Structure formats: structure tokens, C-alpha cells
Amino acid sequence: MPGISAFRFNLRVALIALIFVLLLLPPLLNALPASHPLRVSDFVVAVTGKWICYAILALSIDLAWGYAGILSLGHGAFFALGGYAMGMHLMRNIGNRGVYGHPVLPDFMVFLGYKELPWYWLGFEYFPFAMLMALLVPGALAGLVGWLAFRSRITGVYLSIITQAMTYALMLAFFRNDMGFGGNNGFTDFKDLLGVPLNTPSARAGLYLAALGALLITLLISAYTVQSKFGRLLIAIRDAESRVRFLGYDVTAFKLFVFVLSAMMAGLAGALYVPIVGIINPGEFSPGNSIEAVVWVAFGGRGTLIGAILGAFSVNALKTWLTSFAPDLWLLVLGGLFIIVTLFLPRGLIGLGWRRRS
Amino acid sequence: MKKGASLYLDGITVTFDGFRALNNLSLIVEPGELRAVIGPNGAGKTTMMDVITGKTKPDSGTARFGDHDLTRLDETRIANLGIGRKFQKPTMFDALTVFENLELALKAPRGTLAALHWRLSGEARDRIEEVMAETGLMDRAKDRAGILSHGQRQWLEIGMLLMQDPELLLVDEPVAGMTDQETEHTAELLRRIAGKHSVVVVEHDLEFVRALGRKVTVLHEGSVLSEGPIEQVQEDPRVIDVYLGR
Ligand SMILES: Nc1ncnc2c1ncn2[C@@H]1O[C@H](COP(=O)(O)OP(=O)(O)O)[C@@H](O)[C@H]1O
Ligand SMILES: [Mg+2]
């Protein structure tokens, strides 16, 4: 890898390997007999699984922001759209086991007087189709918003505002009952996925390992991307966008490519998250979620990939711990973290360990 | 000798908030020509390069490179026509190394997928090393561009221009911050490049322009004041009046 000494490169690989080994522990220790002192609870598995999904989201933000300088404050929307795609599949899997026992329509549709499934629900009974949509819908939205913005050379804070508006608009839309996505209740009471009941230990372990596998794959894709000439162009675009144009590169195409890739990764994260937490509702679109995810990346250290992962885990660990006894303090602490990082830790946690290209 | 396109500017006017930075400017540069452009600060030299490279759209006038209407193309398209530029304030990618900066500039397919799959060939490495040797940056290959001195940044940007291998090179004040020896080297380099490429070089330094020894265009208040060999231009009373005489 150019620009990074072999020693630092090995250090990174070692750190990544350590993270993944540690992440294998919760499901393994969960499988121990209940009396065993090292056994971890189902709760720990579920919470760690959730954080893994957040880590994928953080990785996707780092790719766009840390490397290409696209500070999206709307990645929560891509995450939520992926989650909704998976949620639709899980709703269809309920079949006639809903409260109303309708063979096709989810409960909320029966309640709202739907006679038949809206056209955009067609195909979601198939798992591969739902997974595809979890990638393609966020990707297409990012493609549209990105194309409009990058083509007009909208950058910096203006782009951030546009993406915030995007997630806010989607939140309002998804709150509406007539959208056909369950209104403010969203989707919940899922039964099974791929034939496995969700409340079983094997489903919990399977979902966890799927998320961990996805984290590894998205990390490898991101690492390949940033170590290529493409990655160096992203850094060039981040630091001197207009200069890149004078070299004959189509900056819009590069930004669009990375923004769409990043949105698809966020969608994947959301799709994995929903069966783990068992619910998806419009709150996932709330603008604050997107901002929080950016803080994870800033705290961990942007433009490093691994920093994004560390940031997602550490900030969420702090949040889970804090909200267990002082939930009101969380926003204050989050804001404080952001200020600390901005003022004292521009390279984030990872910057404490070693210095890297700024 | 490569047969390239000629640069043709006619009646170019650019105004910023009512101020005419370029005023009915006309200029023709033939393929393979080396042209020096001089003129006092604010004469519009940089703005002229902005027009040629698509950074600034003129209010009126014609700008062509070969058959291409430059006023209708964006910076990327113009760069891909074979027009490369060195900026007055050296501009490069500070977080990347000298080598990486040159690698990005190297003439190669510019698409996203090409960049993803790019492998540095031996040939490309040789070319980059050749340019690093030419620009005296060989032992800075692994240093980030951000830590280079001003003079070295000038050289790196000249190197990037060489990597692009454009038909037309626009070089804005290349020798600012260079030693006399480096200035002479730059003049020698540009003379060597010309012939195979067209070169337009903007410079204040008259010694340097004399060293180039080619046709000179004097800009003043956004239009051409005088044009010809340096000896003739130096004798021109209008030039003496506004520029050389001071
Ligand atoms: N973007 C701009 N906005 C407003 N004025 C500008 C801009 N660019 C250049 N100018 C003005 O146009 C004139 C010509 O500038 P410039 O082309 O940079 O001159 P030169 O390179 O010959 O010193 C100057 O008076 C400058 O202040
Ligand atoms: Mg200038």
C-alpha cells in the first residue's frame, strides 16, 4: 500500500484480525451452558450484532466522507431503506399468522382496509428479491440525489443540508399510513426468516454471523477501493476537487460511484439490522441518526476504515452503558464527544495510535 | 514533429462585476509553438488561461482548440482534448506522495473502472521516474506533496504537466520561487518540449522570457498590447510606457 509503511500495514491487519476474533466470541460464549461463568446472555449477542450493523454503516460513511469528502448527513436514510426492504420480506413471511389471520395482507393493511397488496410490495415474499432491493433502492436514491448535487457541484455544507433534508422528507413520508409501510408503527412481530424462527438461539447466532460476514466483506471491498488508484483519486477529490478536473477526470462520475457504493453498503447494514432488533419504524429516518453515525466515524478516525469500525463500537458501547442509568445525558455526551474530537482529536481514536495522511 | 491543433482566441471578453478582466482579447498559438505571455499584475493572463481551460466562461468571443469550441466544454473535456495546465499558485494533492501525484497525472484511461483496476506497469513506473529525475524530485518520491518547498511544488506541478503529455501546455508563472539555475533549467525544458507540444507560458521574469527566445505577447488591461520577438516588443513605446518602463 503506497504511503503506508509495511510495519503500519501489518499493524492494521493485526488490529483488524483482533477485532474479528473478539467479535466471534459473543455467539460462541452464548452457546455455553447457562451455568457456565463465561456464558454471555442473548442480550449481549443481540446488542453486539446491532453494533456490527452500525459498524458497516460507519464504514460506508467513511468511504464517502473520509476519503471522498462527501459529508452525507443522510446515510441513516439509506440504512433505513435497506431495513424496510428486509422488513417487508419479514412481514410477508408472517403469512396468515398475523392477528387478523389474512393469508396475504400484513395486519396493518387489513386494519387500514387494504383489499390487495400494493404493487410495490410484489416480489418481497422472495428473500433474494428483498435483499436485492435493500441494495438497489438506497443505491438508486443515492444515484439520483448524488447526480443532481455533484453535477451542479454542490459540495460541503450544502450537500450535508440536502442529505439531511432527504432523510427528513423520507421520515415524514414513512410516517404516513397511506404510504403502505405501516405508518408510525412500522413493521414488527416478525416470525421467521429463511424458514428459521427468529426467537431461536440458532437464528440469533445465524443473524449475528451473517452481520459479521457482511462487515468483513464490506471492509474488504472498501479496503480494495481505497488502496487502488480510485482511492487516491477520492483523496485528491476530497482535497482539491477542481484540480482533479484539470487532469481530465470526470469528478462527478467518481463521486457518484463512491456515493452509490456507500449507500448500498448502508442499505445492507439496515437489512441485517432489522431481523436482529426485530423492528423497523420511521424513527430510523430521523435526522439525528445520520448525524450520530457521522460522529462515530469522526470519533474513531475518518479516512482509515478501521477507525470507523472502532468508532461505531466505542460510541455505541458508551451509549448503551450510559442510557442504562442516565438516558437524558446521552445527547449532551454525544455533542461533547463531537467537540472533543473536533478540537483535540482530529484524527480520532486511531490517530492516538499512529499518524496517517491527513 | 506531431501535428497538433492550434489555439485560437478571438474577441474574448470576461467581466467580473462590471470589471473587464479580458477585453476583446485575441491570440493564436500555432501547433508546436512556444509563446511567452507577459504583462503587469492584473493584466488578465491567468484569466485567459481560465477561459482556455473552461474554468471561466467568456461573456463573448470565440475560443477554439482545433475544431473544438472551448466555451462549450467543461474542464474535464478540455483536459482530455489535450490541454494541460500549471497553476500560478502550485496546486496538487497534498495528502498524496510525489509519486502518487505524478501517477494520477500520468496519461492513462480516466474512467472510474480503469482507476479501480489500475496496475502500475513497468513502463508507467519508468516514465514517472524519468519525470522525477527531470524535475529533481527523485529522492522525494515517497514524501507527501504537502511538505515540499514552494520551488519543489513548482517542479512537481511541472512534472504533473509532463505526465499528462498534453498537446498544449499552459504554464502560469513557473519560475516564481526558483533559483537562477532552476529558472534556466525550466527555460531549457520548455524549449525542449515545444515543437512536439505547443506551450503558452506566462511569466514576469524578463530574463526568463529572454532565455525562451521566442515570440512574446504583452497583455495589458485585458487585451493584447504588443506582439513579436522580445527585442521588438522591448522597443515598443506602448510597452515601455505601461510595463517595462516602470
Ligand atoms: N474570479 C474573479 N473575480 C473577480 N475578479 C477577478 C477574478 N479573477 C480575476 N479577477 C480580476 O481580473 C483581473 C485580471 O486578473 P488575472 O487574470 O489574475 O491577472 P494576471 O494573471 O495577469 O495577474 C484582476 O484585476 C483580478 O483582480
Ligand atoms: Mg496571474
XYZ file of C-alpha atoms in Angstrom, chain B residues 30 46 53 58 64 83 134 168 170 198 222 240:
12
model
C 0.258 27.503 -33.728
C -4.428 33.975 -15.554
C -9.318 25.533 -19.697
C -16.326 34.336 -21.511
C -11.253 27.171 -30.198
C -4.780 20.903 -22.841
C 13.893 15.646 -14.829
C -0.958 22.306 -25.407
C -0.434 26.363 -20.274
C 2.507 23.857 -28.002
C -7.274 42.521 -20.749
C 7.752 50.731 -22.313
